[in-house]
């Protein structure tokens, strides 16, 4: 029984392993030291505390962006505004920290809240347009990301730019607004704790509250939700608002946790990784945590290989692309034959060709 | 006769993997140069048979003869090669392309590697002149009326040099004058030598157009005759079948109460044809079952849409439980006491990928009984679901299983359990037992009778005349969006009596 429940996870893990090997092995073989490349890629990230810290730092914002995506996907909204919301959330947070006069203890919370509200518009607008005018939220949110970028660049250049910085960057974020580091020897900051709490909160919201239940109903069958008399539009806008707030909040904690100035001049891509994280986690908020950590581990391993060997860092991008392809290929991941095989359920053909299956 | 046959079906059977038998030993032939009608109720097998002829499906057994020789039609392309064209009920045109581009889609007129627009337009003009079907070759399809689009579909079929044209319910989308015009064109085509297979359940149209009719019922041929040899009664008996009035089980107490739902002169002219209604007058009293009969597209769906808050009435008044509900939302209707078993239980009645628990409490999830502070009390939800499962005898792998794990009958029982649990005063039962097993159907029938006994007003919409006559206290018949007959008692009523009204051959109200 428990084995049956675990089957999808096992299939996923096995397939991920195959993907990693398929990409990394040929890449490694082209170098002088194939064993070293593979070893660095697979075990390098665990070799010291700083690298482990890198994994957690990297997983923190993608976990939150994944949560934003998962909440919106669950309610049937393919809203890709997370990327723009993340960017604008970071900018809004820095702007609030720089421009609003605040007592020291309020600096971080107020800046984060302001950034979340400002950034969330990138998800909310497409959500409102979808709910009321039936526009495709996929298209509008995708395009709005670039609007967010250029609005952000304008604000950065004309209101926040520090002429002494020597590059296009904001004034320094006040020290009292920065999030405290919590693990010595790494840059892991308070935001990581907030991200973990948010994922747990997201799971409670989706599966234990009336609002989350309604979002799932609308997402899994809007006609049914309408038949029950649920307020479809309100549910959609609520999901978009929640998603936007979370993604923008992620941008804020990223800024206050790791940066001293705002200097993004292009969309940072964290929101896109969040989409991958959410798809890999099947939109399950609790699974976002391992899925974000796994993708961050791949990234850190790839960075290490890129720094130490003559291997293009794009190899990791290739792995990410394949992971995304296969994670979305329900035909593979949810293949009933594969699941049966893993869960050890017997069928005539299987027991014959795989006698070992009975030993388990 | 057989020697002159263009098409002959010989003992064609079709069974699907899940055990459904769509066709059983269907044999008949279609003579050359005539209009041959195929009639029957929904689900009688008309469409399946045409899909086989057009190569969209393969028969499980039996064979198809074309010109007396065995033909195997593996695909629509093969059908076209054999000279068979089909106009589907739902058009298959590209709205953003022009008429000419649509007609020659897939057989573009080229010069070199380019599509020759001039030549295409010229050929379409020639074609439409030859068959006397006037269309503007350069108009975009999206700008055309439905009737004009149908002409384009017919031209598209004719452009492939066909000798047999299949028309699947061609008049479903047309107004009466457009229908008349279509019939004139079809007669011209027949006179030009084309054989036409005309699929329709509207017997008036069959009589007006065809010379020969084949009637299917439950996948079998139950009648095959020249129309001249059949009178209206005989024809409608063939279509409606041998369903005779069944002995009515007596309800415990039948006391009809106060008016519950009242429609006065209600019209709604927007939406698909089956959703349009005009001048409806209907009052449903507490404690009675009002049956609504009619063929598909008669307006029953429009009535249900109005009474469940899915659509607002354009004119007239609707009152439910003393409140004006002319433009009430589904939420308004439900909070006033509506429960609704929808006709399409997959699309509207449930979320198949969600668990039994989720499906069983959906809609009631904001009730205090399921709350625990700000959260949902999952334990109570599971408990309530278990109660429903045992009370309604739902066979399931457990409350946490997805609804898709249940058979149709068991899923419908769970949906009914959810709807009935809301203690409604008014129930819409739309095809409540379609496609479910007899035991489950009998169970739901008893439940509904008991509900009526306790004062619930029930609107029963069903295409199953036995069910209609078993459950209803009185019956209205709808056709073309109007109520065309009312029977205030069902004593002595038989399907034969209802048939002509349902098919629009007669009208009393």
XYZ file of C-alpha atoms in Angstrom, chain B residues 56-439:
384
model
C -14.091 7.184 -39.389
C -14.769 3.851 -37.693
C -14.462 0.218 -38.691
C -17.259 -2.305 -38.189
C -16.633 -5.202 -35.794
C -18.281 -7.543 -38.249
C -20.341 -7.431 -41.412
C -19.495 -5.812 -44.711
C -20.174 -2.814 -46.810
C -20.997 -3.040 -50.519
C -20.463 -0.186 -52.938
C -21.883 -0.749 -56.416
C -22.293 -4.379 -55.490
C -18.619 -4.898 -54.669
C -17.173 -5.263 -51.193
C -15.614 -2.006 -50.056
C -13.277 -1.454 -47.169
C -13.239 2.178 -46.207
C -10.322 2.752 -43.885
C -10.332 6.528 -43.669
C -12.312 9.601 -44.714
C -9.771 10.078 -47.497
C -10.624 6.610 -48.792
C -14.316 7.464 -48.555
C -13.808 10.589 -50.649
C -11.903 8.517 -53.183
C -14.919 6.212 -53.394
C -17.110 9.240 -54.048
C -18.603 9.649 -50.598
C -18.882 13.086 -49.038
C -20.170 14.050 -45.632
C -21.471 17.237 -44.082
C -21.129 16.972 -40.342
C -23.582 18.396 -37.864
C -20.800 20.536 -36.457
C -19.120 22.326 -39.308
C -15.488 21.735 -40.064
C -14.634 25.052 -41.690
C -11.750 27.387 -40.909
C -13.456 30.659 -39.925
C -10.541 32.931 -40.816
C -10.168 31.604 -44.373
C -12.309 32.554 -47.350
C -15.036 30.382 -48.834
C -12.840 29.402 -51.770
C -9.880 28.560 -49.555
C -12.074 26.390 -47.374
C -13.591 24.529 -50.284
C -10.213 23.691 -51.774
C -8.429 23.139 -48.489
C -6.173 20.138 -49.048
C -6.625 20.217 -52.832
C -5.347 23.731 -53.501
C -5.235 24.953 -57.066
C -1.601 25.663 -57.749
C 0.549 27.389 -60.268
C 4.087 26.309 -59.635
C 4.650 26.232 -55.921
C 2.131 28.975 -55.247
C -1.541 28.701 -54.502
C -3.462 30.215 -57.409
C -6.164 32.338 -55.781
C -7.649 33.426 -59.100
C -8.096 29.901 -60.316
C -9.516 28.824 -56.968
C -12.105 31.577 -57.036
C -13.017 30.767 -60.618
C -13.501 27.094 -59.858
C -15.663 27.871 -56.853
C -17.781 30.213 -58.941
C -18.202 27.511 -61.565
C -19.055 24.947 -58.927
C -21.626 27.117 -57.227
C -23.215 27.917 -60.577
C -23.354 24.287 -61.606
C -25.088 23.181 -58.428
C -27.122 26.356 -58.050
C -25.626 27.091 -54.626
C -24.825 30.791 -54.582
C -21.908 31.812 -52.395
C -19.320 34.587 -52.556
C -15.989 32.779 -53.039
C -13.978 35.607 -51.482
C -16.054 36.118 -48.313
C -14.483 35.043 -45.052
C -16.328 32.120 -43.494
C -16.500 33.909 -40.128
C -18.724 36.565 -41.715
C -21.258 34.069 -43.089
C -24.564 33.006 -41.584
C -24.951 29.438 -40.430
C -27.059 28.571 -43.457
C -24.427 29.987 -45.796
C -21.708 28.059 -43.991
C -23.706 24.927 -44.566
C -23.802 25.711 -48.279
C -20.016 26.006 -48.185
C -19.816 22.614 -46.482
C -22.004 21.073 -49.162
C -19.957 22.685 -51.940
C -16.801 21.469 -50.275
C -18.145 17.925 -50.429
C -19.333 18.357 -54.016
C -15.969 19.738 -55.134
C -14.539 16.256 -54.580
C -16.688 14.741 -57.354
C -18.840 12.662 -55.075
C -21.859 10.546 -55.870
C -23.112 9.982 -52.332
C -23.647 12.876 -49.927
C -24.228 12.222 -46.228
C -25.962 14.989 -44.304
C -25.931 14.568 -40.517
C -28.870 16.428 -38.937
C -28.477 19.288 -41.411
C -31.526 21.205 -40.229
C -30.581 21.296 -36.549
C -28.956 24.674 -37.024
C -31.385 26.158 -39.539
C -34.523 28.272 -39.262
C -37.670 27.002 -41.053
C -37.263 29.133 -44.206
C -33.595 28.170 -44.439
C -34.621 24.544 -44.064
C -37.080 24.954 -46.911
C -34.369 26.451 -49.110
C -31.966 23.650 -48.247
C -34.577 21.072 -49.197
C -35.123 22.711 -52.589
C -31.364 22.598 -53.237
C -31.153 18.985 -52.150
C -33.967 18.024 -54.514
C -32.060 19.731 -57.332
C -28.960 17.767 -56.451
C -30.956 14.547 -56.423
C -32.392 15.374 -59.842
C -28.825 15.903 -61.023
C -28.104 12.301 -60.099
C -26.640 12.577 -56.607
C -27.642 10.064 -53.957
C -28.291 11.663 -50.594
C -28.323 10.066 -47.156
C -30.285 12.326 -44.865
C -29.977 11.710 -41.132
C -32.687 13.226 -39.007
C -34.953 12.522 -36.102
C -37.436 15.134 -37.255
C -40.058 13.017 -38.935
C -41.778 15.969 -40.540
C -38.610 16.722 -42.462
C -38.016 13.102 -43.312
C -41.486 12.995 -44.812
C -41.016 16.243 -46.679
C -37.718 15.306 -48.280
C -37.027 11.593 -48.486
C -38.625 8.838 -50.494
C -37.326 5.979 -48.376
C -36.635 5.725 -44.658
C -34.618 3.344 -42.512
C -35.357 3.517 -38.793
C -32.755 2.474 -36.226
C -33.457 1.793 -32.597
C -30.891 0.622 -30.052
C -28.504 -0.267 -32.846
C -30.914 -2.388 -34.864
C -32.948 -1.749 -37.974
C -36.577 -1.705 -36.870
C -38.068 -0.341 -40.040
C -37.080 0.045 -43.674
C -39.761 1.169 -46.076
C -40.900 3.598 -48.750
C -42.354 6.647 -47.027
C -45.455 6.330 -49.176
C -46.209 3.075 -47.372
C -46.038 4.579 -43.861
C -48.448 6.923 -42.141
C -47.369 9.320 -39.394
C -48.524 7.085 -36.557
C -46.693 4.066 -37.891
C -43.566 6.139 -38.415
C -43.523 7.620 -34.934
C -44.217 4.187 -33.455
C -41.172 2.858 -35.251
C -38.957 5.635 -33.914
C -40.311 5.673 -30.378
C -40.290 1.937 -30.071
C -42.435 -0.538 -28.303
C -42.290 1.293 -24.995
C -45.781 0.848 -23.664
C -47.186 2.389 -20.542
C -45.835 0.657 -17.507
C -47.853 -0.087 -14.418
C -47.286 2.905 -12.179
C -46.073 2.231 -8.679
C -48.354 4.089 -6.308
C -46.655 6.771 -4.282
C -47.221 6.680 -0.540
C -48.875 10.049 -0.256
C -49.413 12.413 -3.074
C -50.456 15.750 -1.782
C -49.711 18.613 -4.092
C -48.915 21.787 -2.209
C -48.471 25.440 -2.950
C -46.913 26.800 -6.146
C -43.153 26.519 -5.841
C -41.707 27.689 -9.148
C -43.689 29.769 -11.594
C -42.667 30.869 -15.085
C -44.864 33.360 -16.900
C -44.355 34.106 -20.570
C -40.598 33.538 -20.326
C -38.418 33.906 -23.419
C -34.711 33.614 -24.050
C -33.578 33.890 -27.647
C -29.809 33.816 -27.235
C -27.532 30.804 -27.236
C -27.518 27.568 -29.136
C -30.790 26.483 -30.748
C -31.559 23.943 -28.011
C -31.160 26.613 -25.370
C -33.638 29.055 -26.848
C -37.134 29.129 -25.449
C -40.140 31.282 -26.128
C -43.290 32.114 -24.189
C -42.968 29.468 -21.517
C -45.772 29.235 -18.977
C -45.193 26.609 -16.346
C -45.903 26.261 -12.653
C -44.373 23.539 -10.531
C -46.128 22.817 -7.250
C -44.556 21.474 -4.097
C -44.766 17.705 -3.937
C -45.282 16.942 -7.616
C -43.111 15.589 -10.387
C -43.421 17.484 -13.652
C -42.011 15.524 -16.549
C -40.619 17.297 -19.595
C -40.543 15.338 -22.840
C -39.029 16.303 -26.155
C -36.412 15.355 -28.672
C -32.922 16.773 -28.402
C -32.868 20.500 -29.023
C -36.542 20.970 -28.161
C -35.709 23.647 -25.601
C -35.488 21.510 -22.469
C -31.882 22.595 -21.988
C -32.986 26.212 -22.157
C -35.616 25.580 -19.505
C -33.071 23.916 -17.234
C -30.569 26.757 -17.804
C -33.194 29.294 -16.731
C -34.251 27.325 -13.662
C -30.710 26.691 -12.450
C -29.463 30.262 -12.811
C -27.118 29.500 -15.657
C -28.996 31.955 -17.855
C -31.197 34.960 -17.197
C -34.569 35.292 -18.869
C -34.899 38.006 -21.494
C -38.553 38.619 -20.818
C -41.314 37.277 -18.627
C -41.209 36.505 -14.914
C -39.743 33.650 -12.912
C -40.645 33.258 -9.253
C -39.149 30.658 -6.931
C -40.092 30.393 -3.289
C -41.669 33.845 -3.415
C -38.545 35.524 -4.801
C -38.077 37.093 -8.225
C -35.530 34.881 -9.970
C -35.702 36.251 -13.491
C -31.980 36.943 -13.409
C -30.997 34.953 -10.364
C -27.530 33.387 -10.324
C -26.864 29.715 -9.620
C -25.872 30.772 -6.124
C -29.241 32.531 -5.650
C -31.149 29.480 -6.861
C -29.195 27.122 -4.676
C -29.489 29.225 -1.550
C -33.241 29.414 -2.188
C -33.422 25.609 -2.155
C -32.481 24.222 -5.576
C -30.780 20.879 -6.028
C -29.753 19.880 -9.538
C -28.751 16.563 -11.094
C -27.164 17.725 -14.359
C -27.502 15.799 -17.598
C -23.759 15.675 -18.122
C -22.444 14.338 -14.842
C -18.820 14.401 -15.990
C -18.814 17.948 -17.267
C -21.101 19.656 -14.786
C -21.855 17.265 -11.973
C -18.477 16.324 -10.623
C -14.730 16.698 -10.694
C -13.561 13.270 -11.812
C -9.949 13.774 -10.742
C -10.879 14.795 -7.199
C -11.689 12.411 -4.384
C -15.090 11.089 -3.383
C -14.902 13.238 -0.263
C -14.218 16.383 -2.262
C -17.085 15.593 -4.602
C -19.474 14.684 -1.826
C -19.084 17.850 0.250
C -18.466 20.351 -2.571
C -20.961 23.162 -2.301
C -21.671 22.405 1.346
C -18.053 22.978 2.365
C -18.729 26.365 3.939
C -21.351 24.927 6.278
C -20.493 25.150 10.005
C -20.646 21.346 10.239
C -17.420 21.051 8.264
C -15.543 23.893 9.943
C -12.876 23.800 12.581
C -11.973 27.394 13.264
C -10.676 28.823 10.015
C -9.959 25.380 8.621
C -12.016 22.601 7.116
C -12.660 19.629 9.362
C -11.446 16.900 7.073
C -12.456 14.176 9.526
C -16.090 15.280 9.516
C -16.031 15.543 5.732
C -14.801 11.966 5.442
C -17.421 10.845 7.947
C -20.233 12.525 6.005
C -18.956 10.889 2.821
C -18.887 7.472 4.472
C -22.496 8.007 5.529
C -23.514 8.876 1.981
C -21.619 5.877 0.607
C -23.428 3.478 2.913
C -26.839 5.134 2.665
C -26.799 5.185 -1.128
C -24.955 1.893 -1.508
C -22.123 3.414 -3.529
C -19.587 0.773 -4.411
C -16.155 2.409 -4.143
C -12.556 1.698 -3.179
C -12.967 4.197 -0.317
C -13.729 7.855 0.329
C -10.257 9.039 -0.639
C -10.305 7.386 -4.072
C -10.756 9.642 -7.094
C -14.298 9.779 -8.454
C -13.021 8.461 -11.773
C -12.535 5.077 -10.079
C -16.320 4.679 -9.847
C -18.685 3.248 -12.452
C -21.245 5.601 -13.979
C -24.077 4.396 -11.781
C -22.089 4.676 -8.581
C -20.778 8.118 -9.509
C -24.329 9.256 -10.204
C -25.461 7.873 -6.836
C -22.775 9.885 -5.068
C -23.717 13.022 -7.000
C -27.366 12.434 -6.089
C -26.381 11.888 -2.460
C -24.621 15.258 -2.466
C -27.495 17.091 -4.117
C -30.195 15.472 -1.989
C -28.220 16.136 1.213
C -28.811 19.857 0.835
C -32.473 19.318 1.841
C -33.832 21.028 -1.271
C -37.359 22.291 -1.882
C -36.952 22.072 -5.657
C -35.067 19.434 -7.622
C -34.122 19.465 -11.281
C -33.420 15.914 -12.394
C -31.959 16.153 -15.891
C -31.514 12.706 -17.434
C -31.022 11.317 -13.915
C -30.491 7.719 -14.978
C -28.959 8.006 -18.435
C -26.323 5.374 -19.007
C -26.517 3.796 -15.574
C -27.493 0.277 -14.611
C -31.060 -0.729 -13.840
C -30.545 -1.273 -10.127
